[in-house]
Structure formats: structure tokens, C-alpha cells
CSV table of N, CA, C and O and ligand atoms in Angstrom, one decimal:
chain,number,residue,atom,x,y,z
L,26,MET,N,71.8,104.7,111.0
L,26,MET,CA,73.0,104.3,110.3
L,26,MET,C,72.9,104.7,108.8
L,26,MET,O,71.8,104.6,108.2
L,27,ASP,N,73.9,105.1,108.2
L,27,ASP,CA,74.0,105.4,106.8
L,27,ASP,C,73.7,104.1,106.0
L,27,ASP,O,74.3,103.1,106.3
L,28,PRO,N,72.9,104.2,105.0
L,28,PRO,CA,72.6,103.0,104.1
L,28,PRO,C,73.9,102.4,103.5
L,28,PRO,O,74.0,101.2,103.4
L,29,ALA,N,74.8,103.3,103.2
L,29,ALA,CA,76.1,102.8,102.7
L,29,ALA,C,76.8,102.0,103.7
L,29,ALA,O,77.5,101.0,103.4
L,30,THR,N,76.7,102.4,105.0
L,30,THR,CA,77.4,101.7,106.0
L,30,THR,C,76.7,100.3,106.2
L,30,THR,O,77.4,99.3,106.4
L,31,GLN,N,75.4,100.3,106.1
L,31,GLN,CA,74.7,99.0,106.2
L,31,GLN,C,75.2,98.0,105.2
L,31,GLN,O,75.4,96.8,105.6
L,32,THR,N,75.5,98.4,104.0
L,32,THR,CA,76.0,97.4,103.0
L,32,THR,C,77.4,96.9,103.3
L,32,THR,O,77.8,95.9,102.8
L,33,HIS,N,78.1,97.7,104.1
L,33,HIS,CA,79.5,97.4,104.4
L,33,HIS,C,79.6,96.7,105.8
L,33,HIS,O,80.7,96.4,106.2
L,34,LEU,N,78.5,96.5,106.4
L,34,LEU,CA,78.6,95.9,107.8
L,34,LEU,C,79.4,94.6,107.9
L,34,LEU,O,80.2,94.5,108.8
L,35,PRO,N,79.2,93.7,107.0
L,35,PRO,CA,80.0,92.4,107.1
L,35,PRO,C,81.5,92.7,107.1
L,35,PRO,O,82.2,92.1,107.8
L,36,ALA,N,81.9,93.6,106.2
L,36,ALA,CA,83.3,93.9,106.0
L,36,ALA,C,83.8,94.6,107.3
L,36,ALA,O,84.9,94.3,107.8
L,37,LEU,N,83.0,95.5,107.8
L,37,LEU,CA,83.4,96.3,109.0
L,37,LEU,C,83.5,95.3,110.2
L,37,LEU,O,84.4,95.5,111.0
L,38,ARG,N,82.5,94.4,110.3
L,38,ARG,CA,82.6,93.5,111.4
L,38,ARG,C,83.8,92.6,111.3
L,38,ARG,O,84.5,92.3,112.3
L,39,GLN,N,84.2,92.2,110.1
L,39,GLN,CA,85.4,91.4,109.9
L,39,GLN,C,86.6,92.2,110.4
L,39,GLN,O,87.5,91.6,111.1
L,40,SER,N,86.7,93.5,110.0
L,40,SER,CA,87.9,94.3,110.4
L,40,SER,C,87.9,94.4,111.9
L,40,SER,O,89.0,94.3,112.5
L,41,LEU,N,86.8,94.6,112.5
L,41,LEU,CA,86.7,94.7,114.0
L,41,LEU,C,87.2,93.4,114.7
L,41,LEU,O,87.9,93.4,115.6
L,42,LEU,N,86.7,92.3,114.1
L,42,LEU,CA,87.0,91.0,114.7
L,42,LEU,C,88.5,90.7,114.6
L,42,LEU,O,89.2,90.1,115.5
L,43,GLU,N,89.1,91.1,113.4
L,43,GLU,CA,90.5,90.8,113.2
L,43,GLU,C,91.3,91.7,114.2
L,43,GLU,O,92.3,91.2,114.8
L,44,ARG,N,90.9,92.9,114.3
L,44,ARG,CA,91.6,93.9,115.3
L,44,ARG,C,91.5,93.3,116.7
L,44,ARG,O,92.5,93.4,117.5
L,45,LEU,N,90.3,92.8,117.0
L,45,LEU,CA,90.1,92.3,118.4
L,45,LEU,C,91.1,91.1,118.7
L,45,LEU,O,91.7,91.1,119.7
L,46,ARG,N,91.2,90.3,117.7
L,46,ARG,CA,92.1,89.1,117.9
L,46,ARG,C,93.6,89.6,118.0
L,46,ARG,O,94.3,89.1,118.9
L,47,GLU,N,94.0,90.6,117.2
L,47,GLU,CA,95.3,91.1,117.3
L,47,GLU,C,95.6,91.7,118.6
L,47,GLU,O,96.6,91.4,119.2
L,48,LEU,N,94.7,92.5,119.1
L,48,LEU,CA,94.9,93.2,120.4
L,48,LEU,C,94.9,92.2,121.5
L,48,LEU,O,95.7,92.3,122.4
L,49,GLN,N,94.0,91.2,121.5
L,49,GLN,CA,94.0,90.2,122.5
L,49,GLN,C,95.3,89.4,122.6
L,49,GLN,O,95.8,89.2,123.6
L,50,ALA,N,95.8,89.1,121.4
L,50,ALA,CA,97.1,88.4,121.3
L,50,ALA,C,98.2,89.2,121.9
L,50,ALA,O,99.0,88.8,122.7
L,51,GLU,N,98.2,90.5,121.5
L,51,GLU,CA,99.3,91.4,122.0
L,51,GLU,C,99.2,91.5,123.5
L,51,GLU,O,100.3,91.5,124.1
L,52,LEU,N,98.0,91.7,124.0
L,52,LEU,CA,97.9,91.9,125.4
L,52,LEU,C,98.2,90.7,126.2
L,52,LEU,O,98.7,90.7,127.4
L,53,SER,N,97.9,89.5,125.7
L,53,SER,CA,98.1,88.3,126.5
L,53,SER,C,99.6,87.8,126.4
L,53,SER,O,100.1,87.2,127.3
L,54,VAL,N,100.2,88.0,125.2
L,54,VAL,CA,101.5,87.6,125.0
L,54,VAL,C,102.5,88.4,125.7
L,54,VAL,O,103.5,88.0,126.2
L,55,ARG,N,102.2,89.7,125.8
L,55,ARG,CA,103.2,90.7,126.3
L,55,ARG,C,103.4,90.4,127.8
L,55,ARG,O,102.5,90.3,128.6
L,56,GLU,N,104.7,90.2,128.1
L,56,GLU,CA,105.1,90.0,129.5
L,56,GLU,C,106.3,90.9,129.8
L,56,GLU,O,107.0,91.3,128.9
L,57,PRO,N,106.5,91.2,131.1
L,57,PRO,CA,107.7,92.0,131.4
L,57,PRO,C,108.9,91.2,130.9
L,57,PRO,O,109.2,90.1,131.2
L,58,GLN,N,109.7,91.9,130.0
L,58,GLN,CA,110.9,91.3,129.5
L,58,GLN,C,112.1,91.8,130.2
L,58,GLN,O,112.2,93.0,130.5
L,59,PRO,N,113.0,90.9,130.6
L,59,PRO,CA,114.2,91.3,131.3
L,59,PRO,C,115.1,92.2,130.3
L,59,PRO,O,115.2,91.9,129.2
L,60,LEU,N,115.6,93.2,130.9
L,60,LEU,CA,116.5,94.1,130.1
L,60,LEU,C,117.7,93.4,129.7
L,60,LEU,O,118.3,92.6,130.5
L,61,ASP,N,118.1,93.6,128.5
L,61,ASP,CA,119.4,93.1,128.0
L,61,ASP,C,120.5,93.9,128.7
L,61,ASP,O,120.8,95.0,128.3
L,62,SER,N,121.2,93.3,129.6
L,62,SER,CA,122.1,94.1,130.4
L,62,SER,C,123.5,94.1,129.8
L,62,SER,O,124.4,94.8,130.4
L,63,THR,N,123.7,93.5,128.7
L,63,THR,CA,125.1,93.4,128.2
L,63,THR,C,125.6,94.8,127.7
L,63,THR,O,126.7,95.2,127.8
L,64,ASP,N,124.6,95.6,127.2
L,64,ASP,CA,125.0,97.0,126.8
L,64,ASP,C,125.0,98.0,127.9
L,64,ASP,O,125.8,99.0,127.8
L,65,VAL,N,124.2,97.8,128.9
L,65,VAL,CA,124.0,98.8,129.9
L,65,VAL,C,125.1,98.7,131.0
L,65,VAL,O,125.5,99.6,131.6
L,66,GLY,N,125.5,97.4,131.2
L,66,GLY,CA,126.6,97.3,132.2
L,66,GLY,C,126.3,97.8,133.6
L,66,GLY,O,125.2,97.6,134.0
L,67,ASP,N,127.2,98.5,134.1
L,67,ASP,CA,127.0,99.0,135.5
L,67,ASP,C,125.9,100.1,135.6
L,67,ASP,O,125.5,100.4,136.7
L,68,LEU,N,125.6,100.6,134.5
L,68,LEU,CA,124.6,101.7,134.5
L,68,LEU,C,123.2,101.2,134.8
L,68,LEU,O,122.3,102.0,135.0
L,69,THR,N,123.0,99.9,134.7
L,69,THR,CA,121.6,99.4,134.9
L,69,THR,C,121.2,99.7,136.3
L,69,THR,O,121.9,99.4,137.3
L,70,ASP,N,120.1,100.4,136.4
L,70,ASP,CA,119.6,100.8,137.8
L,70,ASP,C,118.1,100.8,137.7
L,70,ASP,O,117.5,100.6,136.6
L,71,THR,N,117.5,101.1,138.8
L,71,THR,CA,116.1,101.1,138.9
L,71,THR,C,115.4,102.2,138.0
L,71,THR,O,114.3,102.0,137.5
L,72,ALA,N,116.2,103.3,137.8
L,72,ALA,CA,115.6,104.3,136.9
L,72,ALA,C,115.4,103.9,135.5
L,72,ALA,O,114.4,104.1,134.9
L,73,THR,N,116.4,103.2,135.0
L,73,THR,CA,116.3,102.6,133.6
L,73,THR,C,115.1,101.6,133.6
L,73,THR,O,114.3,101.7,132.6
L,74,GLN,N,115.1,100.8,134.5
L,74,GLN,CA,114.0,99.8,134.6
L,74,GLN,C,112.6,100.5,134.7
L,74,GLN,O,111.7,100.1,134.0
L,75,ARG,N,112.6,101.5,135.5
L,75,ARG,CA,111.3,102.3,135.6
L,75,ARG,C,110.9,102.9,134.3
L,75,ARG,O,109.7,102.9,134.0
L,76,GLU,N,111.8,103.5,133.7
L,76,GLU,CA,111.5,104.2,132.4
L,76,GLU,C,111.0,103.2,131.4
L,76,GLU,O,110.0,103.4,130.7
L,77,PHE,N,111.6,102.0,131.4
L,77,PHE,CA,111.2,101.0,130.5
L,77,PHE,C,109.8,100.5,130.8
L,77,PHE,O,108.9,100.3,129.9
L,78,GLU,N,109.5,100.4,132.1
L,78,GLU,CA,108.2,99.9,132.5
L,78,GLU,C,107.1,100.9,132.2
L,78,GLU,O,106.0,100.6,131.8
L,79,THR,N,107.4,102.2,132.3
L,79,THR,CA,106.4,103.3,132.0
L,79,THR,C,106.1,103.2,130.6
L,79,THR,O,104.9,103.3,130.2
L,80,LEU,N,107.1,103.1,129.7
L,80,LEU,CA,106.9,103.0,128.3
L,80,LEU,C,106.0,101.8,128.0
L,80,LEU,O,105.0,101.9,127.2
L,81,HIS,N,106.3,100.7,128.6
L,81,HIS,CA,105.6,99.5,128.4
L,81,HIS,C,104.2,99.6,128.8
L,81,HIS,O,103.3,99.2,128.1
L,82,GLN,N,103.9,100.2,129.9
L,82,GLN,CA,102.6,100.4,130.5
L,82,GLN,C,101.8,101.3,129.6
L,82,GLN,O,100.6,101.1,129.3
L,83,ALA,N,102.4,102.4,129.1
L,83,ALA,CA,101.7,103.3,128.2
L,83,ALA,C,101.2,102.6,126.9
L,83,ALA,O,100.1,102.8,126.5
L,84,GLU,N,102.1,101.8,126.4
L,84,GLU,CA,101.8,101.0,125.2
L,84,GLU,C,100.6,100.0,125.5
L,84,GLU,O,99.7,99.9,124.7
L,85,GLU,N,100.7,99.4,126.6
L,85,GLU,CA,99.7,98.4,127.0
L,85,GLU,C,98.4,99.1,127.2
L,85,GLU,O,97.3,98.6,126.8
L,86,GLN,N,98.4,100.3,127.8
L,86,GLN,CA,97.2,101.0,128.1
L,86,GLN,C,96.5,101.4,126.8
L,86,GLN,O,95.3,101.3,126.6
L,87,ARG,N,97.3,101.8,125.8
L,87,ARG,CA,96.8,102.2,124.5
L,87,ARG,C,96.1,101.0,123.8
L,87,ARG,O,95.0,101.1,123.3
L,88,ASP,N,96.7,99.8,123.9
L,88,ASP,CA,96.1,98.6,123.4
L,88,ASP,C,94.8,98.2,124.1
L,88,ASP,O,93.8,97.9,123.5
L,89,ALA,N,94.8,98.4,125.4
L,89,ALA,CA,93.7,98.1,126.2
L,89,ALA,C,92.5,99.0,125.9
L,89,ALA,O,91.4,98.6,125.8
L,90,ASP,N,92.8,100.3,125.7
L,90,ASP,CA,91.8,101.3,125.3
L,90,ASP,C,91.2,100.9,124.0
L,90,ASP,O,90.0,101.0,123.8
L,91,GLU,N,92.1,100.6,123.0
L,91,GLU,CA,91.6,100.2,121.7
L,91,GLU,C,90.7,99.0,121.7
L,91,GLU,O,89.7,98.9,121.1
L,92,LEU,N,91.2,98.0,122.5
L,92,LEU,CA,90.4,96.8,122.7
L,92,LEU,C,89.0,97.1,123.2
L,92,LEU,O,88.0,96.5,122.7
L,93,GLY,N,88.9,98.0,124.2
L,93,GLY,CA,87.6,98.4,124.7
L,93,GLY,C,86.7,99.0,123.6
L,93,GLY,O,85.5,98.7,123.5
L,94,ALA,N,87.4,99.8,122.8
L,94,ALA,CA,86.6,100.5,121.7
L,94,ALA,C,86.1,99.5,120.7
L,94,ALA,O,85.0,99.6,120.2
L,95,VAL,N,87.0,98.6,120.4
L,95,VAL,CA,86.6,97.6,119.4
L,95,VAL,C,85.5,96.7,119.9
L,95,VAL,O,84.5,96.4,119.2
L,96,ARG,N,85.6,96.3,121.2
L,96,ARG,CA,84.5,95.5,121.8
L,96,ARG,C,83.2,96.3,121.8
L,96,ARG,O,82.1,95.7,121.5
L,97,ALA,N,83.3,97.5,122.2
L,97,ALA,CA,82.0,98.4,122.2
L,97,ALA,C,81.4,98.5,120.8
L,97,ALA,O,80.2,98.4,120.7
L,98,ALA,N,82.3,98.6,119.8
L,98,ALA,CA,81.7,98.7,118.4
L,98,ALA,C,81.0,97.5,118.0
L,98,ALA,O,79.9,97.5,117.4
L,99,LEU,N,81.6,96.3,118.4
L,99,LEU,CA,80.9,95.0,118.1
L,99,LEU,C,79.6,94.9,118.8
L,99,LEU,O,78.6,94.4,118.3
L,100,GLU,N,79.6,95.4,120.1
L,100,GLU,CA,78.3,95.3,120.8
L,100,GLU,C,77.3,96.2,120.2
L,100,GLU,O,76.1,95.8,120.1
L,101,ARG,N,77.7,97.4,119.7
L,101,ARG,CA,76.7,98.3,119.1
L,101,ARG,C,76.2,97.7,117.8
L,101,ARG,O,75.0,97.8,117.5
L,102,MET,N,77.1,96.9,117.1
L,102,MET,CA,76.7,96.2,115.9
L,102,MET,C,75.6,95.2,116.2
L,102,MET,O,74.6,95.1,115.5
L,103,ASN,N,75.9,94.4,117.3
L,103,ASN,CA,74.9,93.4,117.7
L,103,ASN,C,73.6,94.0,118.1
L,103,ASN,O,72.5,93.4,117.9
L,104,ALA,N,73.7,95.2,118.7
L,104,ALA,CA,72.4,95.8,119.2
L,104,ALA,C,71.8,96.7,118.1
L,104,ALA,O,70.7,97.3,118.3
L,105,GLY,N,72.4,96.7,116.9
L,105,GLY,CA,71.8,97.4,115.8
L,105,GLY,C,72.0,98.9,115.9
L,105,GLY,O,71.3,99.7,115.3
L,106,ARG,N,72.9,99.4,116.7
L,106,ARG,CA,73.1,100.8,116.9
L,106,ARG,C,74.5,101.3,116.3
L,106,ARG,O,74.9,102.4,116.6
L,107,TYR,N,75.1,100.4,115.6
L,107,TYR,CA,76.4,100.7,115.0
L,107,TYR,C,76.3,101.8,113.9
L,107,TYR,O,75.3,101.8,113.2
L,108,GLY,N,77.3,102.7,113.9
L,108,GLY,CA,77.3,103.6,112.8
L,108,GLY,C,76.7,105.0,113.1
L,108,GLY,O,76.7,105.8,112.2
L,109,ASP,N,76.1,105.1,114.3
L,109,ASP,CA,75.5,106.4,114.6
L,109,ASP,C,76.4,107.1,115.7
L,109,ASP,O,76.9,106.4,116.6
L,110,CYS,N,76.6,108.4,115.5
L,110,CYS,CA,77.4,109.2,116.5
L,110,CYS,C,76.8,109.1,117.9
L,110,CYS,O,75.6,109.3,118.1
L,111,ALA,N,77.7,108.8,118.8
L,111,ALA,CA,77.3,108.6,120.2
L,111,ALA,C,76.8,110.0,120.8
L,111,ALA,O,76.1,110.0,121.8
L,112,ASP,N,77.3,111.1,120.2
L,112,ASP,CA,77.0,112.4,120.8
L,112,ASP,C,75.8,113.1,120.1
L,112,ASP,O,74.9,113.5,120.7
L,113,CYS,N,75.9,113.2,118.8
L,113,CYS,CA,74.8,113.9,118.1
L,113,CYS,C,73.8,113.0,117.4
L,113,CYS,O,72.8,113.5,117.0
L,114,GLY,N,74.1,111.7,117.3
L,114,GLY,CA,73.1,110.7,116.8
L,114,GLY,C,73.1,110.7,115.3
L,114,GLY,O,72.3,109.9,114.7
L,115,GLU,N,73.9,111.5,114.6
L,115,GLU,CA,73.9,111.5,113.2
L,115,GLU,C,74.7,110.3,112.7
L,115,GLU,O,75.6,109.8,113.4
L,116,PRO,N,74.4,109.8,111.5
L,116,PRO,CA,75.1,108.6,111.0
L,116,PRO,C,76.6,109.0,110.8
L,116,PRO,O,76.9,110.1,110.3
L,117,ILE,N,77.5,108.2,111.2
L,117,ILE,CA,78.9,108.4,111.0
L,117,ILE,C,79.2,108.1,109.5
L,117,ILE,O,78.8,107.0,109.0
L,118,PRO,N,79.9,109.0,108.8
L,118,PRO,CA,80.2,108.7,107.3
L,118,PRO,C,80.9,107.4,107.2
L,118,PRO,O,81.8,107.1,108.0
L,119,LEU,N,80.5,106.6,106.2
L,119,LEU,CA,81.2,105.3,105.9
L,119,LEU,C,82.7,105.5,105.7
L,119,LEU,O,83.4,104.6,106.2
L,120,GLN,N,83.1,106.5,105.1
L,120,GLN,CA,84.6,106.7,104.8
L,120,GLN,C,85.3,106.7,106.2
L,120,GLN,O,86.4,106.2,106.3
L,121,ARG,N,84.7,107.3,107.2
L,121,ARG,CA,85.4,107.4,108.5
L,121,ARG,C,85.4,106.0,109.1
L,121,ARG,O,86.4,105.5,109.7
L,122,LEU,N,84.3,105.2,109.0
L,122,LEU,CA,84.2,103.9,109.6
L,122,LEU,C,85.1,102.9,108.9
L,122,LEU,O,85.7,102.0,109.5
L,123,LEU,N,85.4,103.1,107.6
L,123,LEU,CA,86.3,102.2,106.9
L,123,LEU,C,87.7,102.4,107.4
L,123,LEU,O,88.5,101.4,107.5
L,124,VAL,N,88.1,103.6,107.7
L,124,VAL,CA,89.4,103.9,108.3
L,124,VAL,C,89.5,103.5,109.7
L,124,VAL,O,90.5,102.9,110.2
L,125,GLN,N,88.4,103.7,110.4
L,125,GLN,CA,88.4,103.5,111.9
L,125,GLN,C,87.1,102.8,112.3
L,125,GLN,O,86.1,103.5,112.7
L,126,PRO,N,87.0,101.5,112.1
L,126,PRO,CA,85.7,100.8,112.3
L,126,PRO,C,85.2,100.9,113.7
L,126,PRO,O,84.0,100.8,114.0
L,127,ALA,N,86.1,101.2,114.7
L,127,ALA,CA,85.6,101.3,116.1
L,127,ALA,C,85.2,102.7,116.5
L,127,ALA,O,84.8,103.0,117.6
L,128,ALA,N,85.2,103.7,115.5
L,128,ALA,CA,84.8,105.0,115.8
L,128,ALA,C,83.4,105.1,116.4
L,128,ALA,O,82.5,104.4,115.8
L,129,GLU,N,83.2,105.8,117.4
L,129,GLU,CA,81.8,105.9,118.0
L,129,GLU,C,81.2,107.3,117.8
L,129,GLU,O,80.1,107.6,118.3
L,130,ARG,N,82.0,108.2,117.3
L,130,ARG,CA,81.5,109.6,117.1
L,130,ARG,C,81.9,110.0,115.6
L,130,ARG,O,82.8,109.6,115.0
L,131,CYS,N,81.1,111.0,115.1
L,131,CYS,CA,81.5,111.6,113.9
L,131,CYS,C,82.7,112.5,114.1
L,131,CYS,O,83.1,112.7,115.3
L,132,THR,N,83.3,112.9,113.0
L,132,THR,CA,84.6,113.6,113.2
L,132,THR,C,84.5,114.9,114.0
L,132,THR,O,85.3,115.1,114.9
L,133,ALA,N,83.4,115.6,113.8
L,133,ALA,CA,83.2,116.9,114.6
L,133,ALA,C,83.1,116.6,116.1
L,133,ALA,O,83.7,117.3,116.9
L,134,CYS,N,82.2,115.6,116.4
L,134,CYS,CA,82.0,115.3,117.9
L,134,CYS,C,83.3,114.7,118.5
L,134,CYS,O,83.6,114.9,119.6
L,135,GLN,N,84.0,113.9,117.7
L,135,GLN,CA,85.3,113.3,118.2
L,135,GLN,C,86.3,114.4,118.5
L,135,GLN,O,86.9,114.3,119.6
L,136,THR,N,86.4,115.4,117.7
L,136,THR,CA,87.3,116.5,117.9
L,136,THR,C,86.9,117.2,119.1
L,136,THR,O,87.8,117.5,120.0
L,137,ALA,N,85.6,117.5,119.3
L,137,ALA,CA,85.1,118.2,120.5
L,137,ALA,C,85.4,117.4,121.7
L,137,ALA,O,85.8,118.0,122.7
L,138,HIS,N,85.2,116.1,121.6
L,138,HIS,CA,85.4,115.2,122.8
L,138,HIS,C,86.8,115.2,123.2
L,138,HIS,O,87.2,115.3,124.4
L,139,GLU,N,87.7,115.1,122.2
L,139,GLU,CA,89.2,115.1,122.5
L,139,GLU,C,89.6,116.4,123.1
L,139,GLU,O,90.5,116.4,124.0
L,140,GLN,N,89.1,117.5,122.6
L,140,GLN,CA,89.5,118.8,123.2
L,140,GLN,C,89.0,118.9,124.6
L,140,GLN,O,89.7,119.4,125.4
L,141,ALA,N,87.8,118.4,124.9
L,141,ALA,CA,87.2,118.5,126.2
L,141,ALA,C,88.0,117.7,127.2
L,141,ALA,O,88.1,118.0,128.4
L,142,HIS,N,88.6,116.6,126.7
L,142,HIS,CA,89.4,115.7,127.6
L,142,HIS,C,90.9,115.8,127.5
L,142,HIS,O,91.6,115.0,128.0
L,143,ALA,N,91.3,116.8,126.7
L,143,ALA,CA,92.7,116.9,126.5
L,143,ALA,C,93.5,117.3,127.8
L,143,ALA,O,93.0,118.0,128.6
L,144,VAL,N,94.6,116.6,127.9
L,144,VAL,CA,95.4,116.9,129.1
L,144,VAL,C,96.3,118.1,128.8
L,144,VAL,O,97.0,118.1,127.8
L,145,SER,N,96.3,119.1,129.6
L,145,SER,CA,96.9,120.4,129.3
L,145,SER,C,98.4,120.4,129.7
L,145,SER,O,99.0,121.5,129.8
L,146,SER,N,99.0,119.2,130.0
L,146,SER,CA,100.3,119.2,130.5
L,146,SER,C,101.3,119.0,129.4
L,146,SER,O,102.5,118.9,129.6
L,147,ALA,N,100.8,119.0,128.1
L,147,ALA,CA,101.7,118.8,127.0
L,147,ALA,C,102.7,119.9,126.8
L,147,ALA,O,102.3,121.1,127.0
L,148,GLY,N,103.9,119.6,126.4
L,148,GLY,CA,104.9,120.7,126.2
L,148,GLY,C,106.0,120.5,127.1
L,148,GLY,O,106.8,121.1,127.6
H,224,LIG,ZN1,78.4,113.7,116.1
């Protein structure tokens, strides 16, 4: 871990805990909401409903993914392994952790990781 990161650990832990609470609240509060049918009228059909649910699920999935990353970061913190890149083992720069406390890779490894897992169906 970068010595600079060490001195910022309490602040970073605080950010992670706050984010954890936010995400947990969002995920637990969120329930399927009935569509407001006043504007849609006769056009309301299962396709519209399905579209809405897909959007809703994608959003929920993003939150769930982030929640997992935040939890993992807190676990690494407890285990004393926080702040080191999961791939190359180098300390993650403090500037990156301040922006993204749940980051588990340095910028270079994160980019490589995302490219390796990129879905090629975009476009
Ligand atoms: Zn790395």
C-alpha cells in the first residue's frame, strides 16, 4: 500500500461505508413500481412493461455490482490488503482511490481487464 494511502485510510473507509449504506438503501427500497397508465392509455402492453423492467434490472444490476465491489474493498481493508492492485500487486495511486475507493486495480490493469471482458456487441 502507498504510504499516502495509509494516512487516508480512515477517510477512504468512511467513503466506502457511506456508499455501502446508499447502495443497500437503494437496493432494498427499490420495488417494481406500477406504470402510470394515464399517459399511455390503450398503448400499455407487455412490451412497454418489459422494456421498463429491463431498464430497471440493468440499473439494479449496476448497483448490486458496485455493492459487491464496495464490500470487497472493505474486506481488503480489514485484511490489510487494501490499496494494492489485484493484478500486478503495485500500490494503487491515492488519487485513484480518492475518486474510486472501491477500485481494486491500478488504472493500467483496470483498462486491460475491461478490454478483456468487453462485450463486443456494442453498436
Ligand atoms: Zn496493476
